[in-house]
Coordinates of C-alpha atoms (C1' of nucleotides) in Angstrom, one line a residue:
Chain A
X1 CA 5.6 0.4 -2.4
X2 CA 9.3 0.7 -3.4
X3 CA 10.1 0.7 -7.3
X4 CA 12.6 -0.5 -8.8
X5 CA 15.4 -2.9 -7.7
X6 CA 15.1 -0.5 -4.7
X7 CA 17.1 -0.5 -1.5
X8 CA 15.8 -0.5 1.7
X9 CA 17.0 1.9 4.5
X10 CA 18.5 -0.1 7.9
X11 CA 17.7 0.4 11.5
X12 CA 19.7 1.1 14.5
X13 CA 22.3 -2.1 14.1
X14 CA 21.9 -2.4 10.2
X15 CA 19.2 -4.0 9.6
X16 CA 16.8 -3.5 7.2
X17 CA 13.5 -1.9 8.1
X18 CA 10.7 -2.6 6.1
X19 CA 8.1 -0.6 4.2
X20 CA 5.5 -2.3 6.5
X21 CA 7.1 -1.2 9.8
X22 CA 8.1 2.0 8.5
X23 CA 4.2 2.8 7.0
X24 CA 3.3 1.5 11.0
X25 CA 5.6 4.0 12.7
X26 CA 3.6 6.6 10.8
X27 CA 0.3 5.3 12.2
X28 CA 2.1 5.1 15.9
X29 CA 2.9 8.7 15.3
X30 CA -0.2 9.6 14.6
X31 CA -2.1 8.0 17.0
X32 CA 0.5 9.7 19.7
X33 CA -0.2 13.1 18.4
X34 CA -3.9 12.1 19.5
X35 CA -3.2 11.0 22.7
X36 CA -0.9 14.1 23.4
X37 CA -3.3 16.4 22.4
X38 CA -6.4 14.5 24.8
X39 CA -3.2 15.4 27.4
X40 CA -2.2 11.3 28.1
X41 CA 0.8 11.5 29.2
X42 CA 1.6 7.3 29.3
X43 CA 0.8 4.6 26.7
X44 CA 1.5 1.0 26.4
X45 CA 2.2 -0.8 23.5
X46 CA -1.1 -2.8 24.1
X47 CA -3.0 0.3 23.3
X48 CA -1.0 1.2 20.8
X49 CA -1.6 -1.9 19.0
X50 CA -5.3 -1.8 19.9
X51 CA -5.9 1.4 18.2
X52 CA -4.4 0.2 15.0
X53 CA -5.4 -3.1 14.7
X54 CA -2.4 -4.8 15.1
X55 CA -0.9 -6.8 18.1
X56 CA 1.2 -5.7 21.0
X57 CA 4.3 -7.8 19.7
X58 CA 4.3 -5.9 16.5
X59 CA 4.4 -2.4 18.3
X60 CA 7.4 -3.3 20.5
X61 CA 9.2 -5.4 17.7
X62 CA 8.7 -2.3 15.2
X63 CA 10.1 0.2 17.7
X64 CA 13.2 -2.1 19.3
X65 CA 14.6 -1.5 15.3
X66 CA 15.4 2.2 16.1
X67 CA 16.1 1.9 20.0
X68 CA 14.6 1.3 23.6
X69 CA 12.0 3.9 23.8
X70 CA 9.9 2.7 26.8
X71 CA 10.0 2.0 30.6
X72 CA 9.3 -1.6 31.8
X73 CA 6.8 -1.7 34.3
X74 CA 5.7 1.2 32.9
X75 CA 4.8 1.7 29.3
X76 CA 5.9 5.0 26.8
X77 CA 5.9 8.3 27.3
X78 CA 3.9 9.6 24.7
X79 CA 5.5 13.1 24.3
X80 CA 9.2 11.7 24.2
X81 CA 7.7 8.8 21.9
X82 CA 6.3 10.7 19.5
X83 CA 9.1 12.8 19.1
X84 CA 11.5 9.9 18.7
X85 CA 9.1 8.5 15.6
X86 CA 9.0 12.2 14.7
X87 CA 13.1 12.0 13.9
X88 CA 12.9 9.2 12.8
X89 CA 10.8 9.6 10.0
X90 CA 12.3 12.8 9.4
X91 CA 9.2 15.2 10.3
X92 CA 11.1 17.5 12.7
X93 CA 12.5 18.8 9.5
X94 CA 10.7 20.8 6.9
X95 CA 10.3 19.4 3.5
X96 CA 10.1 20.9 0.1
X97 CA 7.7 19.5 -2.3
X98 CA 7.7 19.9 -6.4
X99 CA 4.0 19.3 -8.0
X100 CA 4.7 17.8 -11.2
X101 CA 1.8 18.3 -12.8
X102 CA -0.3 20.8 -12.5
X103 CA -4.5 18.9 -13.2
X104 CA -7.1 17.6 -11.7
X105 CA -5.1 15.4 -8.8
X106 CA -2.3 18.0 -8.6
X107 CA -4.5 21.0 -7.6
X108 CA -6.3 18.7 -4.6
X109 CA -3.0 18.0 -3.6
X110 CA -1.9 21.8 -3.2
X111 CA -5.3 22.5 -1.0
X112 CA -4.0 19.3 0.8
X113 CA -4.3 20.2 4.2
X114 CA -2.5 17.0 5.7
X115 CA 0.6 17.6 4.2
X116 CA 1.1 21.6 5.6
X117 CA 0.3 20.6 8.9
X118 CA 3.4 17.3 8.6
X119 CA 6.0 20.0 7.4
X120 CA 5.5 19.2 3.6
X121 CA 4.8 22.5 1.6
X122 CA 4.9 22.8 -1.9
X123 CA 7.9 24.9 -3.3
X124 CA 7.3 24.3 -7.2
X125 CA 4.7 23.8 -9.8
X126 CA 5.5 22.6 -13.4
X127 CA 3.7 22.0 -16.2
X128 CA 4.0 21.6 -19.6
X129 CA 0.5 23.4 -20.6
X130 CA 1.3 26.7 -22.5
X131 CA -1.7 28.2 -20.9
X132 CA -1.1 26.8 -17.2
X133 CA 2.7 28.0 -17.2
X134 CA 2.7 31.5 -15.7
X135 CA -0.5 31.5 -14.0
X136 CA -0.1 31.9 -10.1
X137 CA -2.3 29.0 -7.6
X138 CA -1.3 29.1 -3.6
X139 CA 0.9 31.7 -3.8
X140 CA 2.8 29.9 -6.2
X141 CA 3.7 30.4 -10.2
X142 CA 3.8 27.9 -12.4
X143 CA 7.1 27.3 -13.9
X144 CA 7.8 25.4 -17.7
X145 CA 8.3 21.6 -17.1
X146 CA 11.3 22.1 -19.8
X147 CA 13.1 24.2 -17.1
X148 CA 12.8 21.2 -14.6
X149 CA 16.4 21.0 -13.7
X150 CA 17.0 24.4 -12.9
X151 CA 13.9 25.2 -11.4
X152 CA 14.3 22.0 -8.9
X153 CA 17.6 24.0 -7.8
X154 CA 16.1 26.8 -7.3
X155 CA 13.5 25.9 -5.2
X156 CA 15.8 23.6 -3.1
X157 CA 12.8 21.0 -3.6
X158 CA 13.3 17.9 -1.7
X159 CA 10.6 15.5 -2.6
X160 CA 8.8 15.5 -6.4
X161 CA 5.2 14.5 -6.9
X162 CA 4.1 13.3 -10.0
X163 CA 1.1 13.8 -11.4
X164 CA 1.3 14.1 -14.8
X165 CA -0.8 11.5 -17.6
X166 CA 0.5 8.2 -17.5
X167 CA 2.7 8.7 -20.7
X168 CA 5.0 11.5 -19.7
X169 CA 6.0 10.2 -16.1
X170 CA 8.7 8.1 -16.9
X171 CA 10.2 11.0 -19.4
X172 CA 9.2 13.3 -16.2
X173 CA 10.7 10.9 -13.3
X174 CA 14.1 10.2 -15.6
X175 CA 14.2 14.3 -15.4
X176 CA 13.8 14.2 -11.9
X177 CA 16.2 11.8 -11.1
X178 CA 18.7 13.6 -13.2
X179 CA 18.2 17.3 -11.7
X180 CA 19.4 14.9 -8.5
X181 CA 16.0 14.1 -6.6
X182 CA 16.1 11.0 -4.4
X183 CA 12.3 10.8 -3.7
X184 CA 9.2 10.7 -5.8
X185 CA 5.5 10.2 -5.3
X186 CA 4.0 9.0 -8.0
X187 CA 0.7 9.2 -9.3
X188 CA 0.9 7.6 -12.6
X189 CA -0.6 4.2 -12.9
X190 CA 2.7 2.7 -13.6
X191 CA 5.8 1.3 -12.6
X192 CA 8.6 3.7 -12.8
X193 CA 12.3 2.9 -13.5
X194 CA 14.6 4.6 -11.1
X195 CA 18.2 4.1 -10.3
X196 CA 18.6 2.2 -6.7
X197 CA 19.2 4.8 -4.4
X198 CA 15.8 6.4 -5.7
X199 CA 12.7 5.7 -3.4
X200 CA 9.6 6.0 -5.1
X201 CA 6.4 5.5 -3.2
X202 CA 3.1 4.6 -5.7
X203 CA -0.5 6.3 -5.3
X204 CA -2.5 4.2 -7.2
X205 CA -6.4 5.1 -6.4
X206 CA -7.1 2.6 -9.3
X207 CA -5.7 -0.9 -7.8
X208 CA -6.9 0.1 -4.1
X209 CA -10.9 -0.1 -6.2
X210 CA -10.0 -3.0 -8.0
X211 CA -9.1 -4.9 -4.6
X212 CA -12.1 -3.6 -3.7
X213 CA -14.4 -5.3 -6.4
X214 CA -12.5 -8.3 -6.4
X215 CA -12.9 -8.9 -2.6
X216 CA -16.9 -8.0 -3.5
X217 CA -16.6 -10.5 -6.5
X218 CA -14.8 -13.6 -4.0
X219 CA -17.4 -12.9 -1.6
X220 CA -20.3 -13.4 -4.4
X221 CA -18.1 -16.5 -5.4
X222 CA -18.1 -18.9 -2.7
Chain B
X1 CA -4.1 -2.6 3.1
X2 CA -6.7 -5.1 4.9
X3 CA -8.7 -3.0 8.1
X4 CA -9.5 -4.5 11.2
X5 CA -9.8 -8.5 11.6
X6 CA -10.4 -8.6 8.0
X7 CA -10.7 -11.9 5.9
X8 CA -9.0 -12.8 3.1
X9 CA -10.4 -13.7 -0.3
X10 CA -9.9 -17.7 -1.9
X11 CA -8.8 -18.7 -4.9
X12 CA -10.2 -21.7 -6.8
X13 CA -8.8 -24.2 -4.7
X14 CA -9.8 -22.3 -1.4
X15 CA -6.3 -20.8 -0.9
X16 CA -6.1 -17.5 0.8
X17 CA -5.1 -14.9 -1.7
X18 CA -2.8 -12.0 -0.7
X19 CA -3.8 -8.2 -0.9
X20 CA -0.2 -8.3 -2.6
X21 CA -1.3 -10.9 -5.0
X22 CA -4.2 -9.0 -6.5
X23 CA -2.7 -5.5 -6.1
X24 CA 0.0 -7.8 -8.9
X25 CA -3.2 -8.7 -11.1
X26 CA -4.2 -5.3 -11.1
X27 CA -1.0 -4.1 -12.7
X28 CA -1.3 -7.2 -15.0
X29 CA -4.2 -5.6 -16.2
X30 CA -3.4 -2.6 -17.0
X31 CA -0.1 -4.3 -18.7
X32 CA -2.1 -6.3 -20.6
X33 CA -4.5 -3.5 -21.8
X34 CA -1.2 -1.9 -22.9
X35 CA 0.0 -4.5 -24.9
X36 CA -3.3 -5.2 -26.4
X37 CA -3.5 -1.5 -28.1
X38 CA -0.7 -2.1 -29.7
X39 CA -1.8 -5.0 -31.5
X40 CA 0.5 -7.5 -29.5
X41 CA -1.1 -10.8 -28.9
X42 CA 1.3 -13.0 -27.4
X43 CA 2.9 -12.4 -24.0
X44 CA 5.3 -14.3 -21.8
X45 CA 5.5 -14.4 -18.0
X46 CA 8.6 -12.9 -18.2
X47 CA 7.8 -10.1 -20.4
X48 CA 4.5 -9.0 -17.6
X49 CA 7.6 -9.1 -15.0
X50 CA 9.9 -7.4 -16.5
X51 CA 7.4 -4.5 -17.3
X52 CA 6.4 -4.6 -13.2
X53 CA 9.7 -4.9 -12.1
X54 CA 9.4 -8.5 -10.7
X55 CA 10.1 -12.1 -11.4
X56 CA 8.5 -14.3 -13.8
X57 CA 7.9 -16.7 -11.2
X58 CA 5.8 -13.8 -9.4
X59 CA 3.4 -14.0 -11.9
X60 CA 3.1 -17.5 -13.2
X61 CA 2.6 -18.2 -8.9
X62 CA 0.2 -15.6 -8.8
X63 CA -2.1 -16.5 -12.3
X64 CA -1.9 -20.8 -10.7
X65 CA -4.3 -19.5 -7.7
X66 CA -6.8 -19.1 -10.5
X67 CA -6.2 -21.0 -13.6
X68 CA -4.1 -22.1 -15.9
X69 CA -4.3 -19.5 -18.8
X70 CA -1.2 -19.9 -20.6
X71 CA 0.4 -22.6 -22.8
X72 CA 3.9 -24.1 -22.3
X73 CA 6.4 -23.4 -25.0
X74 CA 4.0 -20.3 -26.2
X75 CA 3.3 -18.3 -23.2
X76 CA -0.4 -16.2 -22.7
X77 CA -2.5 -14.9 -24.9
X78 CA -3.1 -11.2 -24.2
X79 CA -6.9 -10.4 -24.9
X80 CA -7.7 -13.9 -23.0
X81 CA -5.4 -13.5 -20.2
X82 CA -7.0 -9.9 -20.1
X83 CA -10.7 -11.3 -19.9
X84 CA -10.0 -13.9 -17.4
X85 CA -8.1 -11.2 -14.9
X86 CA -11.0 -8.9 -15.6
X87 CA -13.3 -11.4 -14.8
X88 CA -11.2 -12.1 -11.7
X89 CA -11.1 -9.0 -10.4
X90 CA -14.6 -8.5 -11.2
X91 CA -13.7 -5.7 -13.8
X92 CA -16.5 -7.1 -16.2
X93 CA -18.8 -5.8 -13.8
X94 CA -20.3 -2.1 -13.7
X95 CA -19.7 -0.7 -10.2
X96 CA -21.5 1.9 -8.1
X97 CA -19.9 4.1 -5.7
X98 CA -21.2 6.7 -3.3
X99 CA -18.8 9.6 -2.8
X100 CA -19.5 10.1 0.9
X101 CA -17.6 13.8 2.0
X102 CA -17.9 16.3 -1.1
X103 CA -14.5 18.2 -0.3
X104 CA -11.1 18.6 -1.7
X105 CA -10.3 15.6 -1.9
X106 CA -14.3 14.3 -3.1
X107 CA -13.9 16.9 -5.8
X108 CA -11.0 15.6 -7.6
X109 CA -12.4 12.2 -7.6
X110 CA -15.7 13.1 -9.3
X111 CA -13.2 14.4 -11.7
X112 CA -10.8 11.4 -11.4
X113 CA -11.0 10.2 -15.3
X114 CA -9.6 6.1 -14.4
X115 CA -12.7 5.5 -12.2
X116 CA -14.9 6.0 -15.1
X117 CA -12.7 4.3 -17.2
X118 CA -12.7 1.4 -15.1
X119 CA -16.4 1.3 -14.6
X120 CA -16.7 2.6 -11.6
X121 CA -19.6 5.0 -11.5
X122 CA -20.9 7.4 -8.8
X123 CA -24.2 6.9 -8.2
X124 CA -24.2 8.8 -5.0
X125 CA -23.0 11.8 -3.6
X126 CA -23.4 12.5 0.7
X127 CA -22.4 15.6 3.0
X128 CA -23.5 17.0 5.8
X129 CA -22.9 20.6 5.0
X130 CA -26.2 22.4 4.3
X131 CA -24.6 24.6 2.1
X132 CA -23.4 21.7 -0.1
X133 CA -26.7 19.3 0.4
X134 CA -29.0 20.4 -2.8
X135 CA -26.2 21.4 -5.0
X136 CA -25.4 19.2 -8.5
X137 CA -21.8 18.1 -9.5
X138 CA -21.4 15.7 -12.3
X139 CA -24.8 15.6 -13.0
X140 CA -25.6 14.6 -9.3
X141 CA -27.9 16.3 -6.6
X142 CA -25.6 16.2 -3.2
X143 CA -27.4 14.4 -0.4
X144 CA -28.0 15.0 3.0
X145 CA -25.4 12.3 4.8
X146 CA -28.4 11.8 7.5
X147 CA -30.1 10.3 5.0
X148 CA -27.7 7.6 3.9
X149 CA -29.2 4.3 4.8
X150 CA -32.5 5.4 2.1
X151 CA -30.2 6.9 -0.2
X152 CA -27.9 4.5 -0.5
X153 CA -30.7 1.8 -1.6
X154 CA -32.0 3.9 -3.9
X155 CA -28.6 4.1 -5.6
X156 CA -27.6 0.9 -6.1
X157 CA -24.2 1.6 -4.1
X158 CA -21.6 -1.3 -4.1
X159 CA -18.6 0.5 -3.2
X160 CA -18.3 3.6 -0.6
X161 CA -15.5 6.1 -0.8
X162 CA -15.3 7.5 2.3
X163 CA -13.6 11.4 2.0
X164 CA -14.7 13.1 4.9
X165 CA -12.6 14.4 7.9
X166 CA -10.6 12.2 10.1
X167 CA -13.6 12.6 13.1
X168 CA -16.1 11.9 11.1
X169 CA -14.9 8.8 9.7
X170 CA -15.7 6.0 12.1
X171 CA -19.3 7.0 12.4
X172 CA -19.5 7.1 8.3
X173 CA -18.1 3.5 8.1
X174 CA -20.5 2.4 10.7
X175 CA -23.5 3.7 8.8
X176 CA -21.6 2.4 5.8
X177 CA -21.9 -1.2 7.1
X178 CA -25.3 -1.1 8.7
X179 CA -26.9 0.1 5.7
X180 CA -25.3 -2.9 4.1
X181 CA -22.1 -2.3 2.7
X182 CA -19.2 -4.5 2.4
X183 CA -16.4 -2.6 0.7
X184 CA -15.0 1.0 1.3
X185 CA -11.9 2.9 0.0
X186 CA -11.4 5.5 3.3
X187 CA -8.7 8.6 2.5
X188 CA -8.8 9.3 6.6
X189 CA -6.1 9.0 8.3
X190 CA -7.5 6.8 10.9
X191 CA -8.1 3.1 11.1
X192 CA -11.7 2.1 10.6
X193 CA -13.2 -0.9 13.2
X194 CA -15.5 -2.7 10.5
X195 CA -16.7 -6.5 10.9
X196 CA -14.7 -8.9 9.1
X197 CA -16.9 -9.6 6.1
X198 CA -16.1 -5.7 5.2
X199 CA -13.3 -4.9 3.1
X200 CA -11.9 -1.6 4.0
X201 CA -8.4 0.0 1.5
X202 CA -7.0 2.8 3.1
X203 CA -5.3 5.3 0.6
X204 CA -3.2 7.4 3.2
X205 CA -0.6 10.2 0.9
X206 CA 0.3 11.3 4.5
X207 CA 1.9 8.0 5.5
X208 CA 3.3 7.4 2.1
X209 CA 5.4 11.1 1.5
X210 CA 6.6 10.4 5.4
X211 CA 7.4 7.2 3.8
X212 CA 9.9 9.6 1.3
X213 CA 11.3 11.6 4.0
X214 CA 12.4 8.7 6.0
X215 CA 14.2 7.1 3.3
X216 CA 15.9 10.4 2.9
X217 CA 16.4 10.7 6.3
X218 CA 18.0 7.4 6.9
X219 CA 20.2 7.8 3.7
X220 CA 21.6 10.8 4.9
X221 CA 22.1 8.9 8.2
X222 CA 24.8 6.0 6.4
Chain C
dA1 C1' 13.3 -25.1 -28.1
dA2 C1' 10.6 -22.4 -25.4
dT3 C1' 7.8 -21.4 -21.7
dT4 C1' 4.3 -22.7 -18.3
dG5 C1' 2.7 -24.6 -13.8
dT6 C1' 4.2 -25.9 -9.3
dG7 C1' 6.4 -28.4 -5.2
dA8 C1' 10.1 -27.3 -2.4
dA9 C1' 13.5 -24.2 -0.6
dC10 C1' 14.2 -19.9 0.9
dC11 C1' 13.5 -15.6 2.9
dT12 C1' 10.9 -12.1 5.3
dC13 C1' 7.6 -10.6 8.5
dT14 C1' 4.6 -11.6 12.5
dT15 C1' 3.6 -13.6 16.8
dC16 C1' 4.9 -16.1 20.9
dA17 C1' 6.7 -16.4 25.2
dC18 C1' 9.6 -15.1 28.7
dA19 C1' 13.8 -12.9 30.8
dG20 C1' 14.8 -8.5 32.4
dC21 C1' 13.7 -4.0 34.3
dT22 C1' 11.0 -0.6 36.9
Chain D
dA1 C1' 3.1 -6.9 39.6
dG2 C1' 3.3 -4.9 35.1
dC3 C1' 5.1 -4.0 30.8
dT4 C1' 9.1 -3.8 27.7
dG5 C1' 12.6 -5.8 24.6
dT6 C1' 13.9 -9.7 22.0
dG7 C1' 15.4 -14.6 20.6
dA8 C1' 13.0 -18.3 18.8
dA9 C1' 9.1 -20.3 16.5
dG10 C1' 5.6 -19.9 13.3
dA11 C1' 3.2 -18.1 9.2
dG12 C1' 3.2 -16.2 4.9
dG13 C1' 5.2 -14.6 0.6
dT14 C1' 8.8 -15.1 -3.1
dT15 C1' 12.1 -17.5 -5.8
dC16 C1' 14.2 -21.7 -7.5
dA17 C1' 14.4 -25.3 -10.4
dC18 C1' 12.4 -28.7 -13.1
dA19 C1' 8.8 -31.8 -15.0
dA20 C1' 5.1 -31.1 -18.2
dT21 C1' 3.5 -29.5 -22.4
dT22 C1' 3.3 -27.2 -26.9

DNA sequence: AATTGTGAACCTCTTCACAGCT
DNA sequence: AGCTGTGAAGAGGTTCACAATT
């Protein structure tokens, strides 16, 4: 979710697109890259919509924000649809990724496969850990988290993941935010402080369990 | 988010209570537990927004679908409001989830300190790699993932995490819910067909850093 | 005087339904 | 005939504003 008296990004006329449709185009992408690689060639937004659960509506309401993708009559092309999400959401670039962090959570992350095969590739480790700072993981050293701004510069990183304990992230996001970074994925159980123009997108393992129990506890309940 | 046909919890006047809702309690929570180490015992609706970055109307709305647990003119107590969203949530509880999918992203979860904290125990640990079935971690023997209906009874399993790859996935949640099972946290990238007494929570890092580089994309798009 | 609890207003997101193309 | 694109309607979630209570 966005942080922060955040600001959401606008669509082909101005408007403004929401985190639900823009979480949905990654799912269409997705779903697209299947179909591509099973060699479909045309999908409508029926099926679309079936394979995510969602209704037809939603799929062509979601895509008319950024333009008129498909043929009447006829459906999408999957090939030129997917690589109209693809700009969209910015994936036909490559991204560079700084791993705040460098524990438990941040080393899965590194042996991540997902994000290498979307164009997302780690470009720095920090920490703050005397005996973690210098040591070498992917290919990779890992720099002093007092060095931040300069490092950040260095590395030409685009994107900072956060994964530090839940007391330094807002010392560590500030920092961030300061050596100029406009995106952050945190994975701090708590609600970071940004300036406006700052997206910051939550990971928060904890509240997706807690749902889980209380939808387990309701159930129990009635 | 809410998988396939899914039904929504009620609150105590039979209301339907949003995923948004109780993702807000959650944070309440952990707010509260904040406050409450520090000695503090008094706290006002606007004090729980301003440290979640919403209004104060937010959470007096979202506490009425369950109670009243403040007092006018005083505002909540924190150790009671903490119990009764505890008990809510079903937090009170001790939990027991089977890590199905011992991998990358499995590993760091065994290891994921704010499960345990939370009382959420694995009980269970199931993979379908021979080299991995017979192996301990944390103090449990891996299972063979063939056997998952049996194990799963033996173990006591509430809650299924479901880390294993994308392919695999829908066949795991089907076993999932035919041995029983009503509530699973997936990390594929997919989305899982369950019945609609099952609560599924989908925690997809993919969708959420493409999330990022859209926002970055569109910003530099203005 | 302060702050909750809540109906009503408001705003946002989803779905309907159909005109418009192919 | 079939399927998209979209304005309008509907549903759902958030905020306002104030009576109720301490």
């Amino acid at each position: 979710m966005k942080a922060a008296y955040g600001e959401m990004a606008s669509g082909r006329f101005g408007q403004k697109i929401s985190d639900a449709t823009v979480g949905r185009l990654s799912r269409y992408f997705r779903t697209l890259k299947y179909l591509e690689e099973r060699g479909v060639d045309t999908v409508s937004s029926e099926e679309l919509a079936r394979r995510n659960n969602i209704t037809s509506a939603q799929v062509r309401k979601d895509l008319s924000f950024f333009g008129a993708f498909g043929r009447r009559g006829l459906g999408y092309n999957v090939r030129e649809l997917k690589l109209n999400i693809s700009h969209i959401l910015g994936l036909d670039k490559e991204w560079h990724l700084a791993l705040v962090g460098v524990g438990n959570i941040g080393l899965a992350l590194l042996n991540f496969k997902q994000f290498q095969e979307q164009n997302f590739h780690f470009a720095l480790l920090l920490d703050s850990d005397p005996r973690k700072i210098g040591t070498h993981l992917v290919g990779l050293e890992v720099k002093n988290l007092e060095n931040l701004t300069v490092e950040v510069k260095k590395a030409h990183v685009d994107i900072a993941v956060i994964a530090v304990p839940v007391e330094a992230a807002q010392k560590v996001a500030d920092a961030l935010v300061a050596a100029g970074l406009r995106a952050i994925l945190n994975f701090a159980p708590i609600s970071l402080f940004v300036p406006q123009d700052v997206t910051v997108r939550n990971e928060n393992m904890v509240i997706d369990i807690e749902h889980l129990s209380f939808s387990l506890t309701q159930a129990n309940t009635k």
